[in-house]
Coordinates of C-alpha atoms and ligand atoms in Angstrom, one line a residue:
X24 CA 4.6 -29.3 -6.5
X25 CA 3.3 -28.2 -3.3
X26 CA 5.0 -29.3 -0.4
X27 CA 3.0 -28.7 2.7
X28 CA 4.6 -27.1 5.3
X29 CA 5.9 -29.6 8.1
X30 CA 3.3 -28.6 10.7
X31 CA 4.9 -29.3 14.3
X32 CA 0.9 -29.3 15.4
X33 CA -2.1 -31.4 15.1
X34 CA -3.6 -30.7 11.9
X35 CA -7.2 -32.3 11.1
X36 CA -8.0 -32.2 7.6
X37 CA -12.0 -32.3 8.4
X38 CA -12.7 -29.3 10.0
X39 CA -9.6 -27.7 8.3
X40 CA -8.9 -26.3 11.9
X41 CA -5.1 -26.0 12.8
X42 CA -5.3 -26.4 16.5
X43 CA -2.2 -25.8 18.7
X44 CA -2.5 -25.9 22.3
X45 CA 0.2 -23.7 23.7
X46 CA 0.6 -24.6 27.3
X47 CA 3.8 -22.4 27.8
X48 CA 3.4 -20.0 25.0
X49 CA 1.8 -19.3 21.7
X50 CA 3.5 -21.3 19.4
X51 CA 6.1 -20.5 17.1
X52 CA 4.9 -18.7 13.7
X53 CA 5.2 -21.2 10.7
X54 CA 7.1 -20.5 8.1
X55 CA 5.3 -20.2 4.7
X56 CA 5.0 -23.6 3.2
X57 CA 8.3 -23.8 0.8
X58 CA 6.4 -23.5 -2.6
X59 CA 8.6 -25.0 -5.3
X60 CA 7.8 -23.4 -8.7
X61 CA 8.1 -26.0 -11.7
X62 CA 11.4 -27.8 -11.0
X63 CA 12.2 -25.2 -8.0
X64 CA 14.4 -23.3 -9.9
X65 CA 13.8 -19.7 -11.2
X66 CA 13.6 -20.0 -14.9
X67 CA 16.6 -18.5 -16.8
X68 CA 14.6 -15.3 -18.0
X69 CA 15.7 -12.2 -19.6
X70 CA 12.2 -10.3 -19.3
X71 CA 11.8 -8.4 -16.1
X72 CA 8.3 -9.4 -14.5
X73 CA 5.8 -7.3 -12.4
X74 CA 3.5 -9.4 -10.6
X75 CA -0.3 -7.2 -10.1
X76 CA -3.0 -8.2 -8.4
X77 CA -5.5 -10.3 -10.7
X78 CA -8.5 -9.5 -9.4
X79 CA -10.9 -8.0 -6.7
X80 CA -10.5 -4.8 -5.0
X81 CA -6.7 -4.0 -5.6
X82 CA -6.8 -4.9 -9.3
X83 CA -8.6 -2.0 -10.5
X84 CA -7.1 0.7 -8.4
X85 CA -3.5 -0.7 -9.2
X86 CA -4.4 -0.6 -12.9
X87 CA -5.4 3.5 -12.4
X88 CA -2.3 4.2 -10.6
X89 CA -0.2 2.8 -13.2
X90 CA -2.3 4.6 -15.9
X91 CA -2.1 7.9 -13.9
X92 CA 2.1 7.3 -14.4
X93 CA 1.9 6.7 -18.0
X94 CA 2.2 3.0 -17.4
X95 CA -0.9 1.9 -18.6
X96 CA -1.1 -2.0 -18.7
X97 CA -2.0 -3.4 -22.0
X98 CA -4.1 -6.4 -21.4
X99 CA -5.6 -8.5 -24.2
X100 CA -8.4 -10.1 -22.4
X101 CA -9.0 -10.2 -18.7
X102 CA -8.7 -14.0 -18.4
X103 CA -5.1 -13.6 -20.1
X104 CA -2.9 -13.5 -16.7
X105 CA 0.5 -12.1 -18.8
X106 CA 0.2 -8.4 -20.1
X107 CA 2.8 -5.8 -20.9
X108 CA 3.4 -2.0 -20.2
X109 CA 4.4 -0.5 -23.5
X110 CA 6.4 2.2 -22.1
X111 CA 8.7 -0.4 -20.3
X112 CA 9.8 -2.7 -23.1
X113 CA 11.4 -5.2 -20.9
X114 CA 8.8 -5.8 -18.7
X115 CA 6.2 -8.3 -18.6
X116 CA 3.1 -7.9 -16.4
X117 CA 2.0 -11.2 -14.8
X118 CA -2.0 -11.1 -13.1
X119 CA -1.8 -12.9 -9.7
X120 CA -3.3 -13.2 -6.6
X121 CA -1.9 -11.0 -4.2
X122 CA -0.7 -13.8 -1.7
X123 CA 0.9 -15.5 -4.9
X124 CA 2.8 -12.4 -6.0
X125 CA 4.6 -12.5 -2.9
X126 CA 5.4 -16.2 -3.1
X127 CA 6.7 -15.7 -6.7
X128 CA 8.7 -13.0 -5.6
X129 CA 10.1 -15.2 -2.9
X130 CA 10.5 -17.9 -5.5
X131 CA 12.2 -16.0 -8.3
X132 CA 9.6 -16.2 -10.7
X133 CA 8.5 -12.5 -10.5
X134 CA 11.1 -9.2 -9.8
X135 CA 8.8 -6.9 -8.8
X136 CA 5.2 -6.6 -7.4
X137 CA 2.4 -4.3 -6.3
X138 CA 0.2 -5.8 -3.2
X139 CA -1.1 -4.6 0.3
X140 CA 1.4 -4.2 3.0
X141 CA -0.6 -7.3 5.0
X142 CA -0.1 -9.7 2.1
X143 CA 3.9 -8.8 2.1
X144 CA 3.9 -9.3 6.0
X145 CA 1.8 -12.3 6.1
X146 CA 3.3 -14.3 3.7
X147 CA 6.9 -12.4 3.4
X148 CA 7.5 -13.0 6.7
X149 CA 10.2 -10.7 7.1
X150 CA 12.0 -12.5 4.3
X151 CA 15.1 -10.6 3.8
X152 CA 15.1 -10.8 0.0
X153 CA 11.8 -9.0 -0.2
X154 CA 12.5 -5.0 -0.1
X155 CA 9.2 -2.4 0.2
X156 CA 10.3 0.4 -2.5
X157 CA 7.3 2.4 -1.9
X158 CA 5.3 2.1 1.4
X159 CA 2.7 4.3 0.7
X160 CA 1.0 3.9 -2.9
X161 CA -2.3 5.7 -1.0
X162 CA -5.2 3.2 -1.9
X163 CA -5.9 -0.4 -0.4
X164 CA -6.2 1.1 3.1
X165 CA -7.1 -1.5 5.8
X166 CA -6.0 -2.7 9.2
X167 CA -5.3 -6.2 10.3
X168 CA -7.6 -6.0 13.6
X169 CA -8.5 -8.3 16.3
X170 CA -12.2 -8.3 17.2
X171 CA -14.4 -9.7 19.4
X172 CA -18.3 -9.7 20.2
X173 CA -20.1 -6.8 21.8
X174 CA -22.2 -9.1 23.7
X175 CA -22.0 -11.8 26.5
X176 CA -18.4 -12.2 28.5
X177 CA -16.9 -9.6 26.0
X178 CA -19.5 -6.8 26.9
X179 CA -16.9 -4.8 29.2
X180 CA -14.1 -5.9 27.5
X181 CA -12.5 -3.0 25.3
X182 CA -8.6 -3.6 25.3
X183 CA -6.5 -6.2 24.5
X184 CA -5.0 -5.9 27.9
X185 CA -8.6 -6.8 29.6
X186 CA -8.9 -9.7 27.0
X187 CA -5.7 -11.2 28.0
X188 CA -6.7 -11.0 31.8
X189 CA -9.9 -12.7 31.4
X190 CA -10.0 -15.9 33.7
X191 CA -11.7 -17.7 31.2
X192 CA -8.5 -18.4 29.3
X193 CA -6.9 -21.7 30.4
X194 CA -4.7 -24.4 29.1
X195 CA -7.8 -26.5 28.8
X196 CA -10.0 -23.9 27.5
X197 CA -7.9 -21.5 25.6
X198 CA -8.9 -18.3 23.7
X199 CA -10.2 -19.2 20.2
X200 CA -9.2 -17.1 17.8
X201 CA -10.2 -17.5 13.4
X202 CA -8.1 -15.8 11.3
X203 CA -6.7 -16.4 7.8
X204 CA -3.5 -14.7 9.0
X205 CA -1.8 -17.8 10.4
X206 CA 1.9 -16.3 10.8
X207 CA 0.9 -12.6 11.7
X208 CA -1.7 -13.8 14.3
X209 CA 0.4 -16.1 16.7
X210 CA 3.4 -14.0 16.4
X211 CA 1.2 -11.0 17.3
X212 CA -0.4 -12.9 20.4
X213 CA 2.7 -14.1 21.5
X214 CA 4.6 -10.6 21.3
X215 CA 1.5 -9.3 23.5
X216 CA 1.8 -12.1 26.5
X217 CA -1.5 -13.8 25.5
X218 CA -0.5 -17.6 26.5
X219 CA -3.3 -19.6 25.7
X220 CA -4.6 -19.1 22.7
X221 CA -5.5 -21.6 19.8
X222 CA -6.2 -20.6 16.2
X223 CA -8.6 -21.8 13.5
X224 CA -8.7 -20.2 9.8
X225 CA -11.2 -20.1 7.1
X226 CA -11.1 -18.8 3.6
X227 CA -13.3 -15.7 4.6
X228 CA -16.4 -14.6 6.4
X229 CA -14.5 -15.3 9.4
X230 CA -17.2 -12.7 11.3
X231 CA -19.5 -15.8 11.3
X232 CA -17.3 -17.6 13.5
X233 CA -17.9 -16.1 17.2
X234 CA -21.9 -16.4 16.3
X235 CA -21.3 -19.9 15.2
X236 CA -19.5 -21.0 18.2
X237 CA -16.5 -21.9 16.2
X238 CA -14.3 -18.7 17.8
X239 CA -14.1 -16.5 20.6
X240 CA -12.6 -13.6 18.3
X241 CA -11.6 -13.2 15.0
X242 CA -8.3 -11.2 13.4
X243 CA -9.2 -9.9 10.0
X244 CA -8.9 -6.8 7.7
X245 CA -11.1 -4.1 8.5
X246 CA -11.5 -0.9 6.0
X247 CA -15.1 0.7 6.8
X248 CA -15.7 -1.6 9.8
X249 CA -19.3 -2.0 8.2
X250 CA -19.0 -6.2 8.6
X251 CA -17.8 -6.1 12.1
X252 CA -20.8 -3.9 13.2
X253 CA -23.2 -6.0 11.1
X254 CA -22.1 -9.1 13.1
X255 CA -22.0 -7.5 16.7
X256 CA -18.2 -7.5 16.4
X257 CA -16.1 -4.8 17.9
X258 CA -12.4 -3.7 17.7
X259 CA -10.4 -3.6 20.9
X260 CA -7.7 -0.9 22.0
X261 CA -4.5 -2.3 21.4
X262 CA -6.0 -5.0 19.0
X263 CA -4.3 -3.6 15.7
X264 CA -1.7 -5.5 14.4
X265 CA -0.8 -3.4 11.3
X266 CA -2.2 -0.7 8.9
X267 CA -2.1 -1.6 5.5
X268 CA -2.0 0.2 1.9
X269 CA -0.6 -0.8 -1.3
X270 CA 3.0 -1.1 -1.5
X271 CA 5.7 -1.3 -4.3
X272 CA 7.8 -4.5 -3.6
X273 CA 10.7 -5.9 -5.1
X274 CA 13.0 -9.0 -5.1
X275 CA 16.5 -8.1 -3.5
X276 CA 18.3 -11.0 -5.5
X277 CA 16.6 -9.7 -9.0
X278 CA 17.5 -6.1 -8.2
X279 CA 21.1 -6.9 -7.8
X280 CA 21.5 -10.2 -10.3
X281 CA 19.0 -9.6 -13.0
X282 CA 19.9 -7.0 -15.8
X283 CA 17.6 -4.0 -16.0
X284 CA 15.3 -4.8 -12.9
X285 CA 17.0 -1.8 -10.8
X286 CA 16.9 0.7 -13.7
X287 CA 13.2 -0.5 -13.9
X288 CA 12.7 0.0 -10.1
X289 CA 14.1 3.5 -10.4
X290 CA 12.0 4.5 -13.3
X291 CA 8.3 3.2 -11.6
X292 CA 9.9 4.8 -8.3
X293 CA 10.3 7.9 -9.9
X294 CA 6.9 8.1 -11.6
X295 CA 5.1 6.9 -8.4
X296 CA 6.5 9.6 -6.2
X297 CA 6.2 12.4 -8.6
X298 CA 2.5 11.7 -9.1
X299 CA 1.4 10.8 -5.8
X300 CA 3.1 14.0 -4.8
X301 CA 1.1 15.8 -7.6
X302 CA -2.2 14.5 -6.1
X303 CA -4.4 17.6 -5.4
X304 CA -2.1 20.1 -6.3
X305 CA -2.9 22.9 -9.2
X306 CA -0.8 25.1 -11.4
X307 CA -2.6 28.5 -11.1
X308 CA -1.5 31.1 -13.5
X309 CA -2.6 34.6 -13.9
X310 CA -1.8 38.0 -15.4
X311 CA -0.9 41.1 -13.0
X312 CA 0.2 44.6 -13.5
X313 CA 3.3 45.8 -11.9
X314 CA 6.1 47.8 -12.2
X315 CA 8.7 45.1 -12.0
X316 CA 8.8 41.5 -11.2
X317 CA 9.9 42.0 -7.7
X318 CA 7.1 44.4 -7.1
X319 CA 4.6 41.8 -8.2
X320 CA 6.1 39.0 -6.0
X321 CA 5.9 41.1 -3.1
X322 CA 2.2 41.6 -3.7
X323 CA 1.8 37.7 -4.2
X324 CA 4.1 37.1 -1.1
X325 CA 1.8 39.0 1.1
X326 CA -0.8 36.9 0.5
X327 CA -1.4 33.6 2.9
X328 CA -2.4 31.1 0.1
X329 CA -0.1 31.9 -2.6
X330 CA 3.4 31.1 -1.8
X331 CA 3.3 27.7 -3.8
X332 CA 5.7 25.0 -3.5
X333 CA 9.1 26.9 -3.5
X334 CA 7.5 30.5 -4.5
X335 CA 5.8 32.1 -7.4
X336 CA 7.4 32.3 -11.1
X337 CA 7.0 35.7 -12.3
X338 CA 7.6 36.4 -16.1
X339 CA 7.0 39.7 -17.8
X340 CA 4.4 39.9 -20.5
X341 CA 5.9 41.9 -23.1
X342 CA 3.8 44.0 -25.5
X343 CA 4.4 46.8 -28.0
X344 CA 3.0 50.6 -27.3
X345 CA 3.7 53.8 -29.1
X346 CA 6.3 51.5 -31.3
X347 CA 8.3 50.5 -27.9
X348 CA 8.1 47.3 -26.5
X349 CA 7.6 47.2 -22.8
X350 CA 6.4 44.9 -20.3
X351 CA 3.3 46.2 -18.3
X352 CA 1.9 42.8 -17.3
X353 CA 3.5 40.0 -15.7
X354 CA 2.4 36.2 -15.8
X355 CA 2.3 34.4 -12.4
X356 CA 2.6 30.6 -11.7
X357 CA 2.0 29.1 -8.7
X358 CA 1.2 25.8 -7.3
X359 CA -1.7 25.6 -5.1
X360 CA -3.1 22.4 -3.2
X361 CA -6.8 21.5 -3.8
X362 CA -7.8 22.8 -0.6
X363 CA -6.5 26.0 -0.7
X364 CA -7.4 26.5 -4.5
X365 CA -10.6 29.0 -4.2
X366 CA -8.9 30.7 -1.7
X367 CA -6.0 31.4 -3.7
X368 CA -8.2 32.8 -6.6
X369 CA -10.0 35.1 -4.4
X370 CA -6.4 36.5 -3.2
X371 CA -4.9 36.9 -6.6
X372 CA -8.0 38.8 -7.6
X373 CA -7.7 41.0 -4.6
X374 CA -3.9 41.8 -5.5
X375 CA -5.1 42.7 -9.4
X376 CA -4.8 39.0 -11.1
X377 CA -6.6 38.4 -13.7
X378 CA -7.5 35.7 -16.3
X379 CA -6.8 33.3 -13.7
X380 CA -6.2 29.5 -15.1
X381 CA -6.2 26.5 -13.2
X382 CA -5.0 23.0 -14.2
X383 CA -4.1 19.7 -12.5
X384 CA -0.7 18.7 -11.8
X385 CA 0.4 15.3 -13.2
X386 CA 3.9 14.9 -11.8
X387 CA 6.1 17.2 -9.1
X388 CA 9.6 15.8 -9.8
X389 CA 11.8 17.0 -7.0
X390 CA 15.8 17.2 -7.7
X391 CA 15.6 13.1 -6.3
X392 CA 13.3 10.5 -5.1
X393 CA 14.0 10.4 -1.3
X394 CA 13.2 6.6 -1.5
X395 CA 16.0 5.9 -4.3
X396 CA 18.6 6.7 -2.1
X397 CA 17.1 4.7 0.8
X398 CA 17.0 1.5 -1.9
X399 CA 20.3 1.8 -2.8
X400 CA 21.7 1.8 0.7
X401 CA 19.3 -0.9 1.6
X402 CA 21.0 -3.0 -1.4
X403 CA 24.7 -1.6 -0.5
X404 CA 25.1 -0.1 -4.0
Ligands
ATP503 N1 -11.7 -4.5 3.6 C1 -11.0 -5.3 2.9 N2 -10.9 -6.7 2.9 C2 -10.1 -7.5 2.7 N3 -8.8 -6.7 1.7 C3 -8.6 -5.4 1.8 C4 -10.0 -4.7 2.4 N4 -9.5 -3.2 2.3 C5 -8.0 -3.7 1.5 N5 -8.0 -4.8 1.2 C6 -6.4 -5.3 0.5 O1 -6.9 -6.1 -0.5 C7 -6.0 -7.2 -0.5 C8 -7.3 -8.3 -0.6 O2 -7.7 -8.1 -2.1 P1 -8.1 -9.2 -2.6 O3 -9.3 -9.5 -1.7 O4 -8.7 -8.8 -4.0 O5 -7.2 -10.3 -2.8 P2 -7.5 -11.8 -2.5 O6 -6.4 -12.6 -3.5 O7 -8.9 -12.4 -3.1 O8 -7.4 -11.8 -1.0 P3 -8.1 -12.9 -0.2 O9 -8.1 -14.4 -1.0 O10 -7.3 -13.0 0.9 O11 -9.4 -12.3 0.1 C9 -5.9 -7.2 1.1 O12 -4.9 -7.9 1.0 C10 -5.5 -5.8 1.7 O13 -4.3 -5.4 1.1
PRP504 O1 -14.2 -3.3 7.2 P1 -15.2 -3.6 6.1 O2 -15.1 -2.4 5.1 O3 -16.5 -4.6 6.1 O4 -13.9 -4.8 5.2 C1 -13.5 -5.6 6.0 C2 -14.2 -7.2 5.5 O5 -13.7 -7.2 4.1 C3 -12.9 -8.1 3.9 O6 -13.8 -9.6 3.6 P2 -14.2 -9.8 1.9 O7 -15.1 -8.6 1.7 O8 -12.7 -9.4 1.1 O9 -14.8 -11.0 2.1 P3 -14.0 -12.4 2.4 O10 -13.9 -12.0 4.1 O11 -15.1 -13.7 2.3 O12 -12.8 -12.4 1.8 C4 -12.3 -8.8 5.0 O13 -12.3 -10.2 5.2 C5 -13.5 -8.3 6.1 O14 -14.0 -9.2 6.2
MG505 MG1 -13.9 -10.9 5.1

């Protein structure tokens, strides 16, 4: 059952416009409608539930990331909204729209989720129960940005400050903003002192609103900026509300109260961090003649691109010569970032390296995941 939020503002269903005439200040951001799931109580379940984006640009990248962490999702049929991660036995995967993942984390119907930070901010509304476990999964990059026409009265307006100072915006004729972010929008305008603002919303293609005469500006997600340019719109200095990328989020209540959620969160966090740290890193192994491991190490560390993560691993290569086992060669292993790869090969050869083998890294596990300690302290554990 959906209980509509009790809007303290005039709402006309016909135009789906949400008009507020803010005389003294932009109206208080409205709480997300209290959606009641089923009978309004989180079901008494044993399984741990992970919400993943069901379609669109976030879905494929999310599944790819999990696969690279050996957490492949086994989905029988793309239209089936429940799946599993064989490696995590007690976990169910539920495919949902990003905004519904946030809503179901708040209602207790999901324990963990992967969505964009913009969705967490807009639909989570700083709710204490939502914890960002990993804030930078390195995909889904975009920014929530205010944009105005490049032409007309806005031609020489290039900053939020200049927009705010325009004499056109009055109580009778406020600045009209079209956005899908009806919580973050008013909050941003209020925080930046824009008083005479009214918001309208639509489900998409917001960039058409100014040209249609429906709005003066839009507040929407921007990645490449193509859609803005193609619709003669421009971003303005100080107009970025937030930078967004995919994040791993969890319900505080679930991690504290539901058996196994904290452990599962820990394993996912370990894998995600170690994988993300390994992206773009290669292990380089080579053979080198030398009189001792220290002498070989001296030669390697004299090169700029051969220091590795901590330093080279050097192991003696034993062979039998004239009936005696000796170590004339040394095998070296170093970790090299992609951008320094070719240079490192050249430098290895220059100091006598041969048989240089390169392999991409899957994980780099540090002593401990830096975010894990932070999560435990956030949970008061
Ligand atoms: N250029 C972009 N436009 C929209 N979303 C983007 C963009 N780049 C990255 N994203 C991320 O993708 C998410 C939206 O994903 P997607 O469009 O698949 O979901 P959705 O449920 O269809 O969202 P919506 O219905 O609001 O469009 C955004 O919340 C954001 O985190
Ligand atoms: O900066 P760009 O790379 O051009 O991307 C930005 C556009 O992408 C999203 O729209 P989407 O494609 O989701 O369509 P919609 O607006 O109909 O939701 C967003 O709402 C912008 O319109
Ligand atoms: Mg759009």
